[in-house]
C-alpha cells in the first residue's frame, strides 16, 4: 500500500514485446513509467530508492533529472560536451588540451579554495613555450633556455609570425581534487610530457657570465641617507633607483645583460644612481658607465643552473 492505497504490481517474464521496446545489456534493468504512461527514465539499481519511487508516484519529475541521459548518450563524443552524459558537475579530475581558441584572449587563471589549495587551473591561448616553462616553474628569459630538441620543434616554441604563434598556442585546463602549487606544477609537467613528448630540467653548466664587484670608494659618492625605495630601473626614458640596494641593481642587470650577472661583493648601505640606456647587443658602453660609478662587470665563466628543454623518446 501507498498512502493507504493498495497498489497493483503486475509482472511479465520473457516477453518479446517488452524486450523490443526496452532492450538492455545489463541486469537489473529498470524502466520508469509515469502514471500518464510516459517513460521517464531507464536506469540501473542505484536509482531504485524509496525517495525516487515516491517522487514518481507524486508526479515530481524533477527527482529524475539526469537519469534519462543514457537515452541520448553518444559514445563517440566527449563527455559533457553538448550535455553528453550531463553537465559535468560531478567531475573529480580532468585535464584538457585544445588548439588556439579564436575570439578568446590570452589568460591564466587559478581557482583556489578557502584552504588556498588549487581546484582548477586554466591557460587560455598560451604559446607552447609558456606552457612548458609554467610546468617547470622557469621564469627567466627565453633566450637563456637551452633547447635539446630538433629545429622543427624549436621553431614551434619560438615562432616568429603571428600565424605561427596561433598555430603553436594551446588552451589547457586542469580540474583536480585540492592540490598544492607544487603538485599543480607536477601535474602540468606530466601532461606536457605525455602530449608533446617534451620535458624540462635544471642542470649546472659552465656559462659565460659577468662577475659584479664594487669599488667602495667610488660607489660611496652615491650613498643615500636611506628611506623608501623608488625603483625606476625598468623605465624606458629614464632609468634610475633611489635608496636602492646593490642586490636590486644586480638583479636588474642579470635580466638585461647579454650574460648572467653574478654578484661577488656586497655593501651595507643604500644608494641613488641613474643608469645609462638599457644595454642592447653592445654592452660595452653600459659596462664602462657602470665602472665610472664603482660597479665593475668582469667577463668570466662559471657554473650556472640552466633550464633545459629536451625531447623524450617517442611513445609507442
PDB file of C-alpha atoms in Angstrom, residues 20-163:
ATOM      1  CA  UNK A  20      11.888  -4.901 -28.156  1.00  0.00           C
ATOM      2  CA  UNK A  21      10.652  -1.705 -26.527  1.00  0.00           C
ATOM      3  CA  UNK A  22      13.222  -1.721 -23.732  1.00  0.00           C
ATOM      4  CA  UNK A  23      16.386  -3.524 -24.890  1.00  0.00           C
ATOM      5  CA  UNK A  24      19.002  -3.974 -22.249  1.00  0.00           C
ATOM      6  CA  UNK A  25      22.553  -5.233 -21.883  1.00  0.00           C
ATOM      7  CA  UNK A  26      22.667  -5.499 -18.105  1.00  0.00           C
ATOM      8  CA  UNK A  27      20.521  -6.892 -15.303  1.00  0.00           C
ATOM      9  CA  UNK A  28      18.862  -5.491 -13.279  1.00  0.00           C
ATOM     10  CA  UNK A  29      17.354  -3.009 -15.722  1.00  0.00           C
ATOM     11  CA  UNK A  30      14.573  -0.629 -14.664  1.00  0.00           C
ATOM     12  CA  UNK A  31      12.150   1.309 -16.847  1.00  0.00           C
ATOM     13  CA  UNK A  32      10.347   4.094 -15.007  1.00  0.00           C
ATOM     14  CA  UNK A  33       6.891   4.890 -16.368  1.00  0.00           C
ATOM     15  CA  UNK A  34       4.751   7.768 -15.124  1.00  0.00           C
ATOM     16  CA  UNK A  35       1.042   7.482 -14.201  1.00  0.00           C
ATOM     17  CA  UNK A  36       0.428   9.061 -17.647  1.00  0.00           C
ATOM     18  CA  UNK A  37       2.237   6.076 -19.213  1.00  0.00           C
ATOM     19  CA  UNK A  38       5.256   8.144 -20.266  1.00  0.00           C
ATOM     20  CA  UNK A  39       8.772   6.700 -19.993  1.00  0.00           C
ATOM     21  CA  UNK A  40      10.653   8.846 -17.516  1.00  0.00           C
ATOM     22  CA  UNK A  41      13.980   7.032 -17.368  1.00  0.00           C
ATOM     23  CA  UNK A  42      15.792   3.768 -17.931  1.00  0.00           C
ATOM     24  CA  UNK A  43      18.176   3.169 -15.049  1.00  0.00           C
ATOM     25  CA  UNK A  44      20.230   0.727 -13.098  1.00  0.00           C
ATOM     26  CA  UNK A  45      19.619  -0.311  -9.482  1.00  0.00           C
ATOM     27  CA  UNK A  46      21.244   2.747  -7.883  1.00  0.00           C
ATOM     28  CA  UNK A  47      18.232   4.937  -8.697  1.00  0.00           C
ATOM     29  CA  UNK A  48      15.745   2.442  -7.251  1.00  0.00           C
ATOM     30  CA  UNK A  49      15.198   4.262  -3.970  1.00  0.00           C
ATOM     31  CA  UNK A  50      12.145   4.979  -1.871  1.00  0.00           C
ATOM     32  CA  UNK A  51      12.602   8.703  -2.497  1.00  0.00           C
ATOM     33  CA  UNK A  52      12.571   8.254  -6.279  1.00  0.00           C
ATOM     34  CA  UNK A  53       9.572   5.885  -6.192  1.00  0.00           C
ATOM     35  CA  UNK A  54       7.589   8.338  -4.077  1.00  0.00           C
ATOM     36  CA  UNK A  55       8.596  11.216  -6.360  1.00  0.00           C
ATOM     37  CA  UNK A  56       7.369   9.407  -9.484  1.00  0.00           C
ATOM     38  CA  UNK A  57       4.059   8.435  -7.882  1.00  0.00           C
ATOM     39  CA  UNK A  58       3.576  12.031  -6.733  1.00  0.00           C
ATOM     40  CA  UNK A  59       4.401  13.360 -10.198  1.00  0.00           C
ATOM     41  CA  UNK A  60       7.603  15.131  -9.212  1.00  0.00           C
ATOM     42  CA  UNK A  61       9.574  14.523 -12.398  1.00  0.00           C
ATOM     43  CA  UNK A  62      12.455  16.711 -11.192  1.00  0.00           C
ATOM     44  CA  UNK A  63      13.532  13.838  -8.976  1.00  0.00           C
ATOM     45  CA  UNK A  64      14.613  12.103 -12.178  1.00  0.00           C
ATOM     46  CA  UNK A  65      16.747  14.913 -13.525  1.00  0.00           C
ATOM     47  CA  UNK A  66      19.655  13.329 -15.376  1.00  0.00           C
ATOM     48  CA  UNK A  67      18.539   9.684 -15.061  1.00  0.00           C
ATOM     49  CA  UNK A  68      17.469   9.548 -18.708  1.00  0.00           C
ATOM     50  CA  UNK A  69      20.865  10.588 -20.054  1.00  0.00           C
ATOM     51  CA  UNK A  70      21.654   7.126 -21.391  1.00  0.00           C
ATOM     52  CA  UNK A  71      18.879   7.610 -23.958  1.00  0.00           C
ATOM     53  CA  UNK A  72      20.894  10.408 -25.590  1.00  0.00           C
ATOM     54  CA  UNK A  73      24.423   9.304 -24.814  1.00  0.00           C
ATOM     55  CA  UNK A  74      26.849   9.251 -27.774  1.00  0.00           C
ATOM     56  CA  UNK A  75      29.854   7.071 -27.030  1.00  0.00           C
ATOM     57  CA  UNK A  76      31.951   8.696 -29.760  1.00  0.00           C
ATOM     58  CA  UNK A  77      31.526  12.243 -28.350  1.00  0.00           C
ATOM     59  CA  UNK A  78      33.478  13.691 -25.413  1.00  0.00           C
ATOM     60  CA  UNK A  79      31.798  13.500 -22.035  1.00  0.00           C
ATOM     61  CA  UNK A  80      29.740  16.568 -21.064  1.00  0.00           C
ATOM     62  CA  UNK A  81      30.080  18.256 -24.483  1.00  0.00           C
ATOM     63  CA  UNK A  82      26.607  19.492 -25.509  1.00  0.00           C
ATOM     64  CA  UNK A  83      25.143  17.679 -22.494  1.00  0.00           C
ATOM     65  CA  UNK A  84      26.606  14.277 -23.400  1.00  0.00           C
ATOM     66  CA  UNK A  85      26.202  12.365 -20.080  1.00  0.00           C
ATOM     67  CA  UNK A  86      25.226  15.563 -18.282  1.00  0.00           C
ATOM     68  CA  UNK A  87      26.823  18.892 -17.498  1.00  0.00           C
ATOM     69  CA  UNK A  88      29.973  17.576 -15.803  1.00  0.00           C
ATOM     70  CA  UNK A  89      29.023  18.872 -12.373  1.00  0.00           C
ATOM     71  CA  UNK A  90      30.498  15.770 -10.750  1.00  0.00           C
ATOM     72  CA  UNK A  91      33.930  15.918 -12.430  1.00  0.00           C
ATOM     73  CA  UNK A  92      36.635  14.961  -9.942  1.00  0.00           C
ATOM     74  CA  UNK A  93      39.719  15.161 -12.170  1.00  0.00           C
ATOM     75  CA  UNK A  94      40.198  16.153 -15.792  1.00  0.00           C
ATOM     76  CA  UNK A  95      42.970  17.673 -17.892  1.00  0.00           C
ATOM     77  CA  UNK A  96      42.043  19.079 -21.279  1.00  0.00           C
ATOM     78  CA  UNK A  97      44.136  20.441 -24.117  1.00  0.00           C
ATOM     79  CA  UNK A  98      42.779  22.250 -27.158  1.00  0.00           C
ATOM     80  CA  UNK A  99      44.257  24.262 -30.000  1.00  0.00           C
ATOM     81  CA  UNK A 100      44.067  28.059 -30.173  1.00  0.00           C
ATOM     82  CA  UNK A 101      40.535  29.358 -29.461  1.00  0.00           C
ATOM     83  CA  UNK A 102      39.546  32.167 -31.860  1.00  0.00           C
ATOM     84  CA  UNK A 103      37.728  35.011 -30.174  1.00  0.00           C
ATOM     85  CA  UNK A 104      39.488  34.473 -26.822  1.00  0.00           C
ATOM     86  CA  UNK A 105      42.356  36.446 -25.425  1.00  0.00           C
ATOM     87  CA  UNK A 106      45.355  35.002 -23.647  1.00  0.00           C
ATOM     88  CA  UNK A 107      44.882  34.479 -19.909  1.00  0.00           C
ATOM     89  CA  UNK A 108      45.933  32.343 -16.969  1.00  0.00           C
ATOM     90  CA  UNK A 109      43.593  31.708 -14.037  1.00  0.00           C
ATOM     91  CA  UNK A 110      43.877  29.670 -10.847  1.00  0.00           C
ATOM     92  CA  UNK A 111      40.833  28.722  -8.753  1.00  0.00           C
ATOM     93  CA  UNK A 112      41.598  28.031  -5.085  1.00  0.00           C
ATOM     94  CA  UNK A 113      39.500  27.028  -2.097  1.00  0.00           C
ATOM     95  CA  UNK A 114      39.487  28.641   1.334  1.00  0.00           C
ATOM     96  CA  UNK A 115      42.461  26.421   2.190  1.00  0.00           C
ATOM     97  CA  UNK A 116      44.369  28.024  -0.729  1.00  0.00           C
ATOM     98  CA  UNK A 117      44.704  24.670  -2.450  1.00  0.00           C
ATOM     99  CA  UNK A 118      44.172  24.597  -6.212  1.00  0.00           C
ATOM    100  CA  UNK A 119      40.885  23.238  -7.612  1.00  0.00           C
ATOM    101  CA  UNK A 120      41.104  24.455 -11.206  1.00  0.00           C
ATOM    102  CA  UNK A 121      43.831  25.877 -13.416  1.00  0.00           C
ATOM    103  CA  UNK A 122      43.468  27.394 -16.885  1.00  0.00           C
ATOM    104  CA  UNK A 123      45.880  28.681 -19.517  1.00  0.00           C
ATOM    105  CA  UNK A 124      43.955  30.077 -22.486  1.00  0.00           C
ATOM    106  CA  UNK A 125      45.684  30.631 -25.853  1.00  0.00           C
ATOM    107  CA  UNK A 126      49.146  30.190 -24.361  1.00  0.00           C
ATOM    108  CA  UNK A 127      52.209  29.553 -26.570  1.00  0.00           C
ATOM    109  CA  UNK A 128      53.757  26.109 -26.251  1.00  0.00           C
ATOM    110  CA  UNK A 129      56.917  27.522 -24.642  1.00  0.00           C
ATOM    111  CA  UNK A 130      54.831  29.288 -21.978  1.00  0.00           C
ATOM    112  CA  UNK A 131      53.040  26.043 -21.162  1.00  0.00           C
ATOM    113  CA  UNK A 132      56.359  24.226 -20.747  1.00  0.00           C
ATOM    114  CA  UNK A 133      58.036  26.926 -18.653  1.00  0.00           C
ATOM    115  CA  UNK A 134      54.972  27.083 -16.383  1.00  0.00           C
ATOM    116  CA  UNK A 135      55.123  23.339 -15.885  1.00  0.00           C
ATOM    117  CA  UNK A 136      58.710  23.575 -14.638  1.00  0.00           C
ATOM    118  CA  UNK A 137      58.473  26.977 -12.928  1.00  0.00           C
ATOM    119  CA  UNK A 138      61.014  28.708 -15.142  1.00  0.00           C
ATOM    120  CA  UNK A 139      60.635  32.496 -15.003  1.00  0.00           C
ATOM    121  CA  UNK A 140      63.747  33.655 -16.826  1.00  0.00           C
ATOM    122  CA  UNK A 141      64.404  34.884 -20.336  1.00  0.00           C
ATOM    123  CA  UNK A 142      63.542  32.659 -23.279  1.00  0.00           C
ATOM    124  CA  UNK A 143      66.923  33.302 -24.915  1.00  0.00           C
ATOM    125  CA  UNK A 144      68.639  31.722 -21.913  1.00  0.00           C
ATOM    126  CA  UNK A 145      66.845  28.397 -22.270  1.00  0.00           C
ATOM    127  CA  UNK A 146      68.880  25.535 -23.699  1.00  0.00           C
ATOM    128  CA  UNK A 147      66.935  23.603 -26.335  1.00  0.00           C
ATOM    129  CA  UNK A 148      67.965  19.970 -26.776  1.00  0.00           C
ATOM    130  CA  UNK A 149      65.366  19.404 -29.488  1.00  0.00           C
ATOM    131  CA  UNK A 150      65.341  19.272 -33.278  1.00  0.00           C
ATOM    132  CA  UNK A 151      64.953  22.514 -35.230  1.00  0.00           C
ATOM    133  CA  UNK A 152      61.313  21.952 -36.205  1.00  0.00           C
ATOM    134  CA  UNK A 153      60.250  21.604 -32.564  1.00  0.00           C
ATOM    135  CA  UNK A 154      62.361  24.584 -31.516  1.00  0.00           C
ATOM    136  CA  UNK A 155      60.649  26.660 -34.224  1.00  0.00           C
ATOM    137  CA  UNK A 156      57.289  25.678 -32.730  1.00  0.00           C
ATOM    138  CA  UNK A 157      58.419  27.023 -29.364  1.00  0.00           C
ATOM    139  CA  UNK A 158      59.953  30.196 -30.814  1.00  0.00           C
ATOM    140  CA  UNK A 159      57.505  31.249 -33.568  1.00  0.00           C
ATOM    141  CA  UNK A 160      58.294  34.468 -35.420  1.00  0.00           C
ATOM    142  CA  UNK A 161      54.992  35.321 -37.138  1.00  0.00           C
ATOM    143  CA  UNK A 162      51.504  35.928 -35.744  1.00  0.00           C
ATOM    144  CA  UNK A 163      50.196  32.981 -37.723  1.00  0.00           C
TER     145      UNK A 163
END
